[in-house]
Amino acid sequence: RTDIQGKQRSISNDIDASTTPAAQPSSSPSPSTKLRQLLSTNFDIPTLRLVSIFTAQSVFKHLLTEGDRIVLTLLGNSYDRGVYGMTSSIGGIASRMLLQPVEENARLLFGRLGGDITAAADDNDDDGSTTSTSRKNNMETLERTYRTLIKLVLYLGLVFASLATNYTSILLRILAGNRWGSDVAATSALSAFCVYTALLALNGTTEAFVYGVASTAKDVGVLSTVHAVVTVVAFGLVAPVLVGRDGTVGLVGANCVAMMLRSLYSIYYASAYFCLLSSNHG
């Protein structure tokens, strides 16, 4: 009888074991979860995100400033690189001496005038008509200043492009010797750089306005995105075609395309900005 009872208990235990669901193994965290936990434990996430944004902007800025040389290194030869380096150094004298001071002062001026408009809009004086009149005067001053500076840099750039292109050979003979003064590729590249200087003048002033009056990080972020897209279009699509066909002159042409696209967006931003001010004032 004892044996029979033992066999019955063994059979009942086997039945309970077969009907009881097996314990699920504990799921291990995914690699992304582990990485997130590691970062949150050792780093401050908002600061890390901010550093990532600044790093991305630095990469874009490097591509913007060095994109032409990267393309020339990949597609050109040592002679083309030498010609481009010499012509860009000589051609950049005008932009550094004439255009850069105008651009820097324009940015400060636009920022001050834009700040005056913002201060007038936020003013809560009892006399609303006085505040409205002051804001309108500031708007007119900013728009008039913008138009005047754009005309000024365009006149300077166009005069420089029209006259300097005819004397690049003489300039190269004085600065680099007769060998380079009689070099067709060098004189052509420097002439093209003179035309590029006019577009550089327009772009510098229009972007100075954007940086001067932009009041949100979104505006600056959109401008950085536009710069990245322009870099891809100008140096990823246009430059290989032009460099393969015209060499150093083609690379300067790609730079001209980049400056035109960037200037168009900055002019669009200024137009939208003044329209928004007019609608808010009305």
XYZ file of N, CA and C in Angstrom:
846
model
N 0.844 -1.202 0.000
C 0.000 0.000 0.000
C 0.884 1.259 0.000
N 1.928 1.213 0.781
C 2.830 2.377 0.823
C 3.445 2.645 -0.544
N 3.809 1.553 -1.259
C 4.377 1.723 -2.612
C 3.360 2.338 -3.554
N 2.085 1.892 -3.411
C 1.038 2.435 -4.306
C 0.857 3.921 -4.055
N 0.837 4.359 -2.756
C 0.668 5.775 -2.445
C 1.857 6.609 -2.958
N 3.076 6.028 -2.882
C 4.244 6.759 -3.387
C 4.193 6.968 -4.880
N 3.738 5.897 -5.592
C 3.621 6.032 -7.047
C 2.572 7.067 -7.416
N 1.432 7.115 -6.627
C 0.397 8.105 -6.923
C 0.919 9.522 -6.725
N 1.688 9.743 -5.644
C 2.239 11.096 -5.416
C 3.232 11.476 -6.515
N 4.022 10.493 -6.989
C 4.977 10.790 -8.070
C 4.265 11.164 -9.355
N 3.159 10.407 -9.634
C 2.396 10.714 -10.863
C 1.757 12.084 -10.778
N 1.204 12.423 -9.586
C 0.562 13.738 -9.433
C 1.586 14.866 -9.554
N 2.804 14.668 -9.032
C 3.855 15.691 -9.168
C 4.259 15.901 -10.622
N 4.311 14.757 -11.376
C 4.653 14.887 -12.799
C 3.589 15.650 -13.548
N 2.306 15.393 -13.198
C 1.203 16.102 -13.875
C 1.250 17.579 -13.560
N 1.520 17.938 -12.276
C 1.607 19.354 -11.905
C 2.762 20.043 -12.616
N 3.882 19.348 -12.763
C 5.041 19.942 -13.439
C 4.783 20.192 -14.911
N 3.989 19.229 -15.529
C 3.704 19.390 -16.964
C 2.698 20.481 -17.224
N 1.779 20.703 -16.278
C 0.749 21.725 -16.480
C 1.201 23.105 -16.046
N 2.221 23.205 -15.208
C 2.712 24.506 -14.748
C 3.587 25.139 -15.821
N 3.307 26.417 -16.249
C 4.116 27.048 -17.308
C 5.538 27.278 -16.835
N 6.466 27.115 -17.784
C 7.879 27.294 -17.457
C 8.175 28.764 -17.182
N 9.035 29.014 -16.268
C 9.403 30.390 -15.917
C 10.153 31.042 -17.067
N 9.697 32.261 -17.441
C 10.327 32.972 -18.551
C 11.686 33.514 -18.114
N 12.688 33.331 -18.937
C 13.999 33.883 -18.582
C 13.949 35.404 -18.585
N 14.648 36.033 -17.694
C 14.668 37.496 -17.597
C 15.332 38.081 -18.837
N 14.596 39.034 -19.518
C 15.104 39.632 -20.749
C 16.180 40.652 -20.420
N 17.302 40.585 -21.125
C 18.406 41.523 -20.906
C 18.132 42.807 -21.669
N 18.553 43.962 -21.177
C 18.319 45.233 -21.872
C 19.038 45.273 -23.209
N 18.424 46.009 -24.140
C 18.994 46.129 -25.481
C 20.246 46.995 -25.434
N 21.102 46.929 -26.470
C 22.311 47.768 -26.495
C 22.018 49.257 -26.424
N 20.923 49.703 -27.079
C 20.591 51.126 -27.018
C 20.209 51.541 -25.599
N 19.493 50.643 -24.897
C 19.129 50.950 -23.512
C 20.365 51.019 -22.625
N 21.283 50.077 -22.825
C 22.523 50.099 -22.052
C 23.308 51.379 -22.308
N 23.375 51.797 -23.588
C 24.107 53.019 -23.916
C 23.444 54.235 -23.279
N 22.107 54.273 -23.306
C 21.398 55.387 -22.703
C 21.626 55.439 -21.194
N 21.598 54.263 -20.566
C 21.857 54.218 -19.130
C 23.289 54.644 -18.808
N 24.225 54.231 -19.634
C 25.618 54.611 -19.414
C 25.814 56.116 -19.539
N 25.196 56.715 -20.574
C 25.349 58.154 -20.777
C 24.673 58.946 -19.666
N 23.464 58.516 -19.270
C 22.750 59.235 -18.215
C 23.439 59.112 -16.871
N 24.187 58.038 -16.694
C 24.888 57.846 -15.420
C 26.160 58.682 -15.345
N 26.869 58.819 -16.461
C 28.184 59.463 -16.447
C 28.193 60.875 -17.023
N 27.133 61.275 -17.740
C 27.119 62.581 -18.382
C 25.789 63.274 -18.115
N 25.840 64.608 -18.269
C 24.626 65.403 -18.213
C 24.024 65.449 -19.617
N 22.832 64.887 -19.787
C 22.250 64.717 -21.121
C 22.021 66.047 -21.838
N 21.426 67.081 -21.208
C 21.271 68.362 -21.936
C 22.593 68.953 -22.397
N 23.611 68.858 -21.540
C 24.924 69.376 -21.946
C 25.506 68.557 -23.086
N 25.331 67.254 -23.037
C 25.831 66.394 -24.103
C 25.120 66.685 -25.419
N 23.830 66.947 -25.345
C 23.082 67.280 -26.560
C 23.561 68.603 -27.138
N 23.820 69.586 -26.267
C 24.311 70.885 -26.731
C 25.686 70.756 -27.368
N 26.551 69.950 -26.763
C 27.878 69.723 -27.332
C 27.770 69.054 -28.700
N 26.819 68.137 -28.849
C 26.622 67.466 -30.138
C 26.206 68.453 -31.210
N 25.333 69.399 -30.850
C 24.891 70.406 -31.820
C 26.065 71.281 -32.244
N 26.878 71.731 -31.262
C 28.033 72.565 -31.595
C 29.049 71.797 -32.437
N 29.199 70.505 -32.160
C 30.124 69.697 -32.953
C 29.654 69.593 -34.400
N 28.355 69.362 -34.584
C 27.811 69.280 -35.941
C 27.975 70.607 -36.675
N 27.744 71.727 -35.965
C 27.927 73.030 -36.600
C 29.395 73.272 -36.972
N 30.310 72.806 -36.143
C 31.730 72.959 -36.457
C 32.107 72.157 -37.703
N 31.539 70.955 -37.827
C 31.809 70.142 -39.010
C 31.278 70.829 -40.261
N 30.041 71.374 -40.180
C 29.469 72.079 -41.324
C 30.297 73.310 -41.680
N 30.753 74.028 -40.650
C 31.555 75.222 -40.921
C 32.871 74.848 -41.591
N 33.462 73.748 -41.150
C 34.709 73.302 -41.781
C 34.473 72.939 -43.245
N 33.359 72.256 -43.524
C 33.052 71.909 -44.908
C 32.775 73.144 -45.737
N 32.144 74.156 -45.124
C 31.867 75.386 -45.853
C 33.146 76.136 -46.203
N 34.063 76.205 -45.248
C 35.280 76.981 -45.476
C 36.346 76.223 -46.260
N 36.357 74.917 -46.142
C 37.400 74.123 -46.788
C 36.863 73.221 -47.889
N 35.580 73.368 -48.220
C 35.002 72.490 -49.235
C 35.671 72.627 -50.588
N 36.035 73.855 -50.968
C 36.675 74.046 -52.270
C 38.038 73.364 -52.314
N 38.808 73.481 -51.231
C 40.122 72.845 -51.214
C 40.011 71.325 -51.166
N 38.990 70.812 -50.492
C 38.785 69.365 -50.465
C 38.489 68.847 -51.864
N 37.620 69.566 -52.574
C 37.282 69.160 -53.945
C 38.510 69.232 -54.838
N 39.299 70.294 -54.698
C 40.473 70.439 -55.543
C 41.524 69.375 -55.225
N 41.622 68.986 -53.963
C 42.553 67.919 -53.595
C 42.146 66.593 -54.224
N 40.833 66.345 -54.291
C 40.347 65.081 -54.843
C 40.374 65.059 -56.364
N 40.114 66.210 -57.002
C 39.917 66.221 -58.447
C 41.041 66.920 -59.218
N 41.809 67.781 -58.555
C 42.837 68.538 -59.260
C 44.220 67.956 -59.051
N 45.186 68.627 -59.622
C 46.581 68.231 -59.465
C 47.324 69.295 -58.665
N 48.592 69.084 -58.459
C 49.369 70.006 -57.636
C 49.460 71.393 -58.280
N 49.499 71.447 -59.594
C 49.549 72.737 -60.273
C 48.265 73.533 -60.027
N 47.112 72.872 -60.162
C 45.830 73.545 -59.911
C 45.745 74.018 -58.469
N 46.215 73.197 -57.537
C 46.174 73.601 -56.131
C 47.067 74.812 -55.876
N 48.222 74.842 -56.531
C 49.107 75.996 -56.376
C 48.504 77.268 -56.949
N 47.920 77.159 -58.127
C 47.280 78.324 -58.749
C 46.127 78.825 -57.895
N 45.319 77.900 -57.398
C 44.157 78.311 -56.594
C 44.603 78.945 -55.280
N 45.621 78.384 -54.653
C 46.111 78.966 -53.410
C 46.640 80.368 -53.596
N 47.376 80.590 -54.687
C 47.938 81.910 -54.937
C 46.849 82.920 -55.271
N 45.936 82.551 -56.157
C 44.892 83.492 -56.570
C 43.922 83.800 -55.428
N 43.612 82.801 -54.610
C 42.702 83.062 -53.490
C 43.358 83.966 -52.453
N 44.667 83.816 -52.266
C 45.368 84.686 -51.314
C 45.418 86.122 -51.820
N 45.730 86.289 -53.099
C 45.796 87.640 -53.660
C 44.404 88.238 -53.782
N 43.456 87.447 -54.280
C 42.090 87.956 -54.435
C 41.412 88.238 -53.113
N 41.818 87.536 -52.047
C 41.191 87.767 -50.755
C 41.632 89.032 -50.065
N 42.644 89.722 -50.621
C 43.110 90.969 -50.002
C 41.995 92.000 -49.993
N 41.283 92.124 -51.103
C 40.200 93.115 -51.190
C 39.089 92.800 -50.202
N 38.723 91.528 -50.105
C 37.642 91.168 -49.190
C 38.037 91.379 -47.733
N 39.310 91.116 -47.416
C 39.747 91.302 -46.028
C 39.899 92.781 -45.675
N 40.325 93.592 -46.614
C 40.573 95.002 -46.312
C 39.319 95.858 -46.427
N 38.457 95.566 -47.399
C 37.300 96.421 -47.651
C 35.992 95.821 -47.140
N 35.773 94.560 -47.452
C 34.459 93.980 -47.196
C 34.280 93.483 -45.769
N 35.320 92.907 -45.186
C 35.181 92.369 -43.833
C 34.839 93.440 -42.799
N 35.477 94.621 -42.801
C 35.048 95.660 -41.846
C 33.604 96.099 -42.060
N 33.189 96.214 -43.320
C 31.799 96.593 -43.597
C 30.844 95.538 -43.058
N 31.173 94.266 -43.260
C 30.307 93.185 -42.795
C 30.202 93.162 -41.272
N 31.319 93.312 -40.590
C 31.295 93.256 -39.129
C 30.512 94.434 -38.543
N 30.727 95.622 -39.072
C 29.991 96.780 -38.577
C 28.516 96.716 -38.947
N 28.208 96.133 -40.110
C 26.814 95.975 -40.498
C 26.087 95.031 -39.551
N 26.762 93.979 -39.137
C 26.120 93.045 -38.198
C 25.818 93.729 -36.868
N 26.756 94.518 -36.378
C 26.509 95.245 -35.127
C 25.376 96.252 -35.292
N 25.365 96.943 -36.425
C 24.329 97.951 -36.664
C 22.955 97.305 -36.790
N 22.863 96.212 -37.541
C 21.582 95.527 -37.678
C 21.100 94.978 -36.337
N 22.024 94.466 -35.542
C 21.644 93.954 -34.235
C 21.102 95.043 -33.323
N 21.728 96.224 -33.365
C 21.252 97.322 -32.514
C 19.889 97.817 -32.961
N 19.707 97.978 -34.279
C 18.418 98.450 -34.781
C 17.317 97.424 -34.550
N 17.649 96.143 -34.753
C 16.668 95.105 -34.471
C 16.309 95.047 -32.997
N 17.296 95.277 -32.125
C 17.011 95.315 -30.694
C 16.118 96.481 -30.326
N 16.294 97.621 -30.988
C 15.424 98.769 -30.731
C 13.976 98.454 -31.103
N 13.786 97.731 -32.206
C 12.423 97.370 -32.612
C 11.803 96.418 -31.596
N 12.575 95.448 -31.147
C 12.065 94.503 -30.149
C 11.738 95.207 -28.837
N 12.607 96.141 -28.438
C 12.356 96.880 -27.198
C 11.103 97.741 -27.315
N 10.886 98.343 -28.491
C 9.690 99.153 -28.686
C 8.438 98.297 -28.677
N 8.539 97.069 -29.200
C 7.374 96.182 -29.210
C 7.029 95.700 -27.812
N 8.046 95.527 -26.966
C 7.818 95.049 -25.600
C 7.540 96.170 -24.610
N 7.587 97.413 -25.088
C 7.372 98.545 -24.184
C 5.906 98.609 -23.784
N 5.674 98.785 -22.514
C 4.301 98.828 -22.000
C 3.940 100.208 -21.472
N 4.408 101.236 -22.138
C 4.066 102.595 -21.702
C 2.576 102.844 -21.853
N 2.085 103.789 -21.089
C 0.656 104.114 -21.156
C 0.307 104.773 -22.474
N 1.230 105.514 -23.016
C 0.989 106.199 -24.277
C 1.303 105.257 -25.422
N 0.288 104.541 -25.895
C 0.506 103.558 -26.953
C 0.887 104.182 -28.271
N 0.388 105.407 -28.549
C 0.697 106.041 -29.833
C 2.179 106.378 -29.931
N 2.783 106.788 -28.817
C 4.212 107.102 -28.833
C 5.044 105.867 -29.112
N 4.674 104.740 -28.466
C 5.393 103.492 -28.696
C 5.250 103.029 -30.135
N 4.050 103.133 -30.697
C 3.813 102.716 -32.080
C 4.608 103.574 -33.060
N 4.656 104.877 -32.793
C 5.412 105.765 -33.675
C 6.900 105.466 -33.616
N 7.413 105.221 -32.408
C 8.832 104.893 -32.252
C 9.178 103.592 -32.964
N 8.305 102.607 -32.845
C 8.555 101.323 -33.501
C 8.534 101.487 -35.023
N 7.614 102.284 -35.521
C 7.545 102.510 -36.964
C 8.801 103.203 -37.466
N 9.276 104.184 -36.714
C 10.504 104.880 -37.113
C 11.700 103.931 -37.108
N 11.764 103.049 -36.114
C 12.862 102.074 -36.062
C 12.799 101.107 -37.239
N 11.586 100.695 -37.599
C 11.417 99.798 -38.749
C 11.898 100.469 -40.023
N 11.510 101.715 -40.222
C 11.913 102.432 -41.425
C 13.428 102.647 -41.457
N 14.010 102.936 -40.281
C 15.455 103.117 -40.218
C 16.198 101.832 -40.561
N 15.716 100.707 -40.026
C 16.357 99.425 -40.307
C 16.252 99.065 -41.778
N 15.087 99.242 -42.362
C 14.920 98.896 -43.772
C 15.736 99.809 -44.669
N 15.765 101.085 -44.350
C 16.558 102.029 -45.148
C 18.054 101.721 -45.032
N 18.496 101.385 -43.822
C 19.906 101.027 -43.624
C 20.265 99.764 -44.386
N 19.372 98.795 -44.367
C 19.615 97.534 -45.084
C 19.761 97.782 -46.584
N 18.848 98.552 -47.146
C 18.909 98.821 -48.583
C 20.174 99.613 -48.945
N 20.531 100.569 -48.105
C 21.707 101.398 -48.402
C 22.986 100.571 -48.381
N 23.127 99.711 -47.374
C 24.342 98.905 -47.285
C 24.414 97.872 -48.411
N 23.271 97.307 -48.780
C 23.273 96.362 -49.897
C 23.723 97.060 -51.181
N 23.220 98.257 -51.422
C 23.631 99.005 -52.610
C 25.120 99.343 -52.551
N 25.582 99.729 -51.367
C 26.986 100.108 -51.230
C 27.917 98.948 -51.568
N 27.659 97.779 -50.974
C 28.561 96.649 -51.226
C 28.416 96.143 -52.655
N 27.228 96.261 -53.236
C 27.061 95.856 -54.636
C 27.845 96.781 -55.558
N 27.790 98.082 -55.299
C 28.560 99.016 -56.112
C 30.054 98.741 -55.986
N 30.520 98.544 -54.760
C 31.936 98.238 -54.567
C 32.332 96.941 -55.264
N 31.507 95.909 -55.087
C 31.826 94.614 -55.687
C 31.786 94.633 -57.195
N 30.784 95.310 -57.767
C 30.662 95.348 -59.225
C 31.767 96.197 -59.859
N 32.115 97.310 -59.207
C 33.223 98.121 -59.722
C 34.528 97.337 -59.684
N 34.743 96.641 -58.567
C 35.954 95.833 -58.442
C 35.981 94.725 -59.491
N 34.812 94.058 -59.693
C 34.754 92.969 -60.674
C 34.930 93.484 -62.097
N 34.426 94.679 -62.358
C 34.502 95.212 -63.724
C 35.897 95.698 -64.073
N 36.568 96.314 -63.113
C 37.872 96.911 -63.408
C 39.031 95.962 -63.151
N 38.975 95.267 -62.026
C 40.125 94.463 -61.627
C 40.377 93.292 -62.567
N 39.331 92.782 -63.212
C 39.525 91.646 -64.111
C 40.430 91.985 -65.289
N 40.544 93.271 -65.620
C 41.376 93.676 -66.762
C 42.841 93.874 -66.400
N 43.150 93.831 -65.109
C 44.520 94.133 -64.682
C 45.118 93.009 -63.840
N 44.557 91.832 -63.921
C 45.081 90.716 -63.130
C 46.486 90.304 -63.588
N 46.742 90.401 -64.881
C 48.072 90.043 -65.381
C 49.141 90.986 -64.824
N 48.827 92.288 -64.807
C 49.781 93.263 -64.268
C 49.994 93.027 -62.777
N 48.901 92.740 -62.064
C 49.005 92.506 -60.623
C 49.869 91.284 -60.324
N 49.683 90.227 -61.099
C 50.493 89.026 -60.885
C 51.956 89.262 -61.229
N 52.224 90.071 -62.237
C 53.624 90.380 -62.570
C 54.301 91.138 -61.435
N 53.536 92.023 -60.783
C 54.117 92.810 -59.696
C 54.336 91.944 -58.451
N 53.331 91.097 -58.125
C 53.370 90.360 -56.865
C 54.067 89.004 -56.968
N 53.974 88.358 -58.142
C 54.492 86.993 -58.253
C 55.543 86.827 -59.340
N 55.808 87.845 -60.146
C 56.830 87.726 -61.176
C 56.247 87.536 -62.562
N 57.116 87.641 -63.556
C 56.672 87.561 -64.949
C 56.132 86.187 -65.309
N 56.659 85.149 -64.674
C 56.201 83.802 -65.011
C 54.710 83.648 -64.753
N 54.269 84.080 -63.581
C 52.843 83.943 -63.259
C 52.013 85.010 -63.953
N 52.608 86.169 -64.215
C 51.858 87.204 -64.921
C 51.512 86.816 -66.339
N 52.313 85.931 -66.944
C 52.032 85.469 -68.306
C 51.339 84.110 -68.337
N 51.018 83.580 -67.149
C 50.347 82.277 -67.072
C 48.850 82.481 -67.270
N 48.287 81.859 -68.312
C 46.877 82.062 -68.649
C 45.967 81.517 -67.553
N 46.297 80.345 -67.015
C 45.448 79.743 -65.978
C 45.410 80.611 -64.726
N 46.555 81.188 -64.348
C 46.599 82.018 -63.142
C 45.830 83.321 -63.332
N 46.033 83.987 -64.474
C 45.321 85.245 -64.714
C 43.815 85.017 -64.841
N 43.415 83.907 -65.474
C 41.981 83.608 -65.606
C 41.361 83.309 -64.237
N 42.080 82.555 -63.412
C 41.560 82.238 -62.078
C 41.438 83.490 -61.225
N 42.414 84.390 -61.305
C 42.339 85.627 -60.527
C 41.216 86.527 -61.036
N 40.986 86.554 -62.336
C 39.864 87.327 -62.878
C 38.536 86.767 -62.385
N 38.428 85.442 -62.380
C 37.211 84.823 -61.866
C 37.042 85.126 -60.381
N 38.145 85.192 -59.657
C 38.063 85.500 -58.233
C 37.592 86.934 -58.001
N 37.894 87.829 -58.912
C 37.391 89.204 -58.799
C 35.872 89.238 -58.902
N 35.312 88.433 -59.809
C 33.852 88.330 -59.912
C 33.274 87.689 -58.655
N 33.970 86.704 -58.143
C 33.534 86.036 -56.910
C 33.516 87.008 -55.734
N 34.428 87.985 -55.730
C 34.468 88.967 -54.652
C 33.188 89.791 -54.609
N 32.619 90.122 -55.769
C 31.364 90.867 -55.793
C 30.241 90.067 -55.139
N 30.157 88.776 -55.440
C 29.139 87.933 -54.814
C 29.427 87.727 -53.331
N 30.705 87.701 -52.982
C 31.080 87.575 -51.577
C 30.647 88.806 -50.791
N 30.738 89.973 -51.408
C 30.300 91.200 -50.747
C 28.797 91.174 -50.482
N 28.027 90.738 -51.472
C 26.576 90.650 -51.296
C 26.214 89.647 -50.217
N 26.840 88.489 -50.245
C 26.509 87.458 -49.264
C 26.888 87.883 -47.848
N 28.032 88.528 -47.694
C 28.462 88.930 -46.362
C 27.493 89.892 -45.701
N 27.002 90.859 -46.451
C 26.090 91.851 -45.874
C 24.707 91.259 -45.623
N 24.209 90.451 -46.536
C 22.883 89.861 -46.338
C 22.871 88.888 -45.156
N 23.942 88.118 -45.012
C 24.002 87.213 -43.863
C 24.260 87.980 -42.566
N 24.932 89.113 -42.636
C 25.100 89.941 -41.444
C 23.747 90.406 -40.925
N 22.822 90.679 -41.829
C 21.475 91.059 -41.413
C 20.783 89.903 -40.698
N 20.903 88.705 -41.242
C 20.249 87.544 -40.625
C 20.795 87.318 -39.219
N 22.114 87.321 -39.071
C 22.707 87.104 -37.752
C 22.419 88.263 -36.806
N 22.229 89.467 -37.363
C 21.982 90.624 -36.506
C 20.592 90.670 -35.928
N 19.589 90.251 -36.705
C 18.199 90.397 -36.249
C 17.575 89.075 -35.820
N 18.226 87.945 -36.087
C 17.660 86.652 -35.692
C 17.514 86.599 -34.170
N 16.307 86.311 -33.720
C 16.014 86.342 -32.287
C 15.817 84.960 -31.683
N 15.772 83.923 -32.493
C 15.565 82.567 -31.989
C 16.653 81.648 -32.527
N 16.871 80.574 -31.790
C 17.848 79.581 -32.242
C 17.374 78.885 -33.513
N 16.063 78.861 -33.723
C 15.520 78.212 -34.921
C 15.980 78.925 -36.190
N 15.993 80.267 -36.157
C 16.422 81.022 -37.338
C 17.873 80.717 -37.692
N 18.732 80.705 -36.678
C 20.144 80.397 -36.916
C 20.308 78.948 -37.356
N 19.498 78.046 -36.775
C 19.564 76.645 -37.175
C 19.160 76.434 -38.620
N 18.127 77.149 -39.057
C 17.700 77.046 -40.458
C 18.790 77.571 -41.380
N 19.443 78.667 -40.974
C 20.536 79.198 -41.795
C 21.681 78.198 -41.894
N 21.995 77.520 -40.790
C 23.043 76.504 -40.826
C 22.650 75.339 -41.736
N 21.370 74.969 -41.708
C 20.895 73.898 -42.593
C 21.001 74.304 -44.061
N 20.654 75.555 -44.346
C 20.779 76.056 -45.721
C 22.231 76.023 -46.165
N 23.145 76.401 -45.283
C 24.574 76.353 -45.616
C 25.011 74.923 -45.923
N 24.505 73.973 -45.145
C 24.877 72.579 -45.382
C 24.357 72.101 -46.741
N 23.112 72.465 -47.062
C 22.541 72.067 -48.355
C 23.302 72.714 -49.500
N 23.636 73.982 -49.339
C 24.394 74.690 -50.380
C 25.761 74.048 -50.574
N 26.391 73.632 -49.481
C 27.688 72.973 -49.592
C 27.586 71.691 -50.406
N 26.536 70.917 -50.144
C 26.347 69.663 -50.886
C 26.105 69.944 -52.363
N 25.264 70.942 -52.645
C 24.928 71.249 -54.044
C 26.140 71.820 -54.782
N 26.808 72.812 -54.147
C 27.887 73.518 -54.842
C 29.132 72.658 -54.996
N 29.539 71.996 -53.909
C 30.806 71.270 -53.952
C 30.631 69.772 -54.180
N 29.423 69.272 -54.002
C 29.198 67.862 -54.269
C 28.663 67.584 -55.656
N 27.931 68.549 -56.242
C 27.319 68.344 -57.553
C 27.912 69.251 -58.632
N 28.010 70.555 -58.327
C 28.444 71.512 -59.347
C 29.962 71.500 -59.518
N 30.692 71.500 -58.405
C 32.154 71.612 -58.481
C 32.815 70.493 -59.281
N 32.443 69.218 -59.092
C 33.113 68.184 -59.900
C 32.965 68.391 -61.404
N 31.798 68.881 -61.828
C 31.583 69.113 -63.264
C 32.438 70.276 -63.750
N 32.415 71.387 -62.996
C 33.146 72.579 -63.435
C 34.653 72.401 -63.322
N 35.120 71.732 -62.268
C 36.558 71.509 -62.125
C 37.066 70.589 -63.221
N 36.295 69.563 -63.555
C 36.703 68.671 -64.624
C 36.756 69.348 -65.980
N 35.956 70.392 -66.158
C 35.925 71.086 -67.442
C 36.860 72.290 -67.499
N 36.877 73.106 -66.412
C 37.621 74.372 -66.443
C 38.739 74.467 -65.419
N 38.962 73.447 -64.632
C 40.050 73.470 -63.667
C 39.805 74.447 -62.533
N 40.811 75.272 -62.246
C 40.723 76.214 -61.128
C 39.611 77.230 -61.323
N 39.418 77.684 -62.554
C 38.339 78.633 -62.836
C 36.985 77.991 -62.522
N 36.843 76.713 -62.800
C 35.601 76.021 -62.485
C 35.335 75.954 -60.990
N 36.404 75.797 -60.197
C 36.220 75.779 -58.750
C 35.780 77.143 -58.238
N 36.341 78.211 -58.790
C 35.886 79.549 -58.419
C 34.426 79.737 -58.837
N 34.044 79.170 -59.981
C 32.646 79.235 -60.403
C 31.725 78.507 -59.432
N 32.167 77.378 -58.899
C 31.368 76.668 -57.894
C 31.206 77.507 -56.635
N 32.249 78.209 -56.242
C 32.142 79.137 -55.111
C 31.140 80.249 -55.401
N 31.113 80.725 -56.624
C 30.136 81.754 -56.997
C 28.710 81.221 -56.870
N 28.495 79.989 -57.294
C 27.169 79.371 -57.158
C 26.775 79.283 -55.686
N 27.720 78.882 -54.835
C 27.430 78.782 -53.400
C 27.063 80.141 -52.818
N 27.804 81.192 -53.189
C 27.509 82.521 -52.664
C 26.157 83.026 -53.151
N 25.804 82.741 -54.398
C 24.514 83.175 -54.914
C 23.364 82.499 -54.180
N 23.482 81.204 -53.942
C 22.419 80.477 -53.245
C 22.275 80.964 -51.808
N 23.384 81.169 -51.131
C 23.320 81.663 -49.752
C 22.741 83.077 -49.697
N 23.105 83.911 -50.665
C 22.573 85.272 -50.698
C 21.074 85.275 -50.970
N 20.622 84.392 -51.831
C 19.189 84.320 -52.124
C 18.385 83.973 -50.883
N 18.886 83.028 -50.087
C 18.151 82.698 -48.862
C 18.167 83.871 -47.887
N 19.309 84.542 -47.735
C 19.377 85.673 -46.810
C 18.449 86.799 -47.247
N 18.355 87.055 -48.545
C 17.435 88.080 -49.049
C 15.989 87.657 -48.801
N 15.696 86.373 -48.992
C 14.353 85.868 -48.689
C 14.020 86.056 -47.209
N 14.985 85.778 -46.346
C 14.764 85.952 -44.906
C 14.487 87.421 -44.584
N 15.263 88.332 -45.177
C 15.053 89.759 -44.920
C 13.683 90.203 -45.410
N 13.272 89.725 -46.571
C 11.956 90.077 -47.098
C 10.840 89.583 -46.168
N 10.964 88.334 -45.709
C 9.960 87.798 -44.785
C 9.976 88.555 -43.461
N 11.155 88.957 -43.014
C 11.276 89.688 -41.746
C 10.566 91.039 -41.832
N 10.791 91.787 -42.900
C 10.153 93.098 -43.035
C 8.647 92.964 -43.250
N 8.227 91.928 -43.959
C 6.785 91.699 -44.128
C 6.125 91.392 -42.799
N 6.804 90.599 -41.968
C 6.268 90.271 -40.651
C 6.187 91.503 -39.771
N 7.198 92.350 -39.816
C 7.145 93.584 -39.040
C 6.007 94.491 -39.495
N 5.809 94.582 -40.799
C 4.736 95.431 -41.319
C 3.361 94.918 -40.905
N 3.165 93.604 -40.973
C 1.872 93.021 -40.583
C 1.615 93.191 -39.095
N 2.658 93.033 -38.274
C 2.472 93.216 -36.834
C 2.198 94.679 -36.492
N 2.850 95.565 -37.235
C 2.623 96.982 -36.977
C 1.226 97.413 -37.426
N 0.796 96.805 -38.561
C -0.537 97.160 -39.042
C -1.615 96.613 -38.150
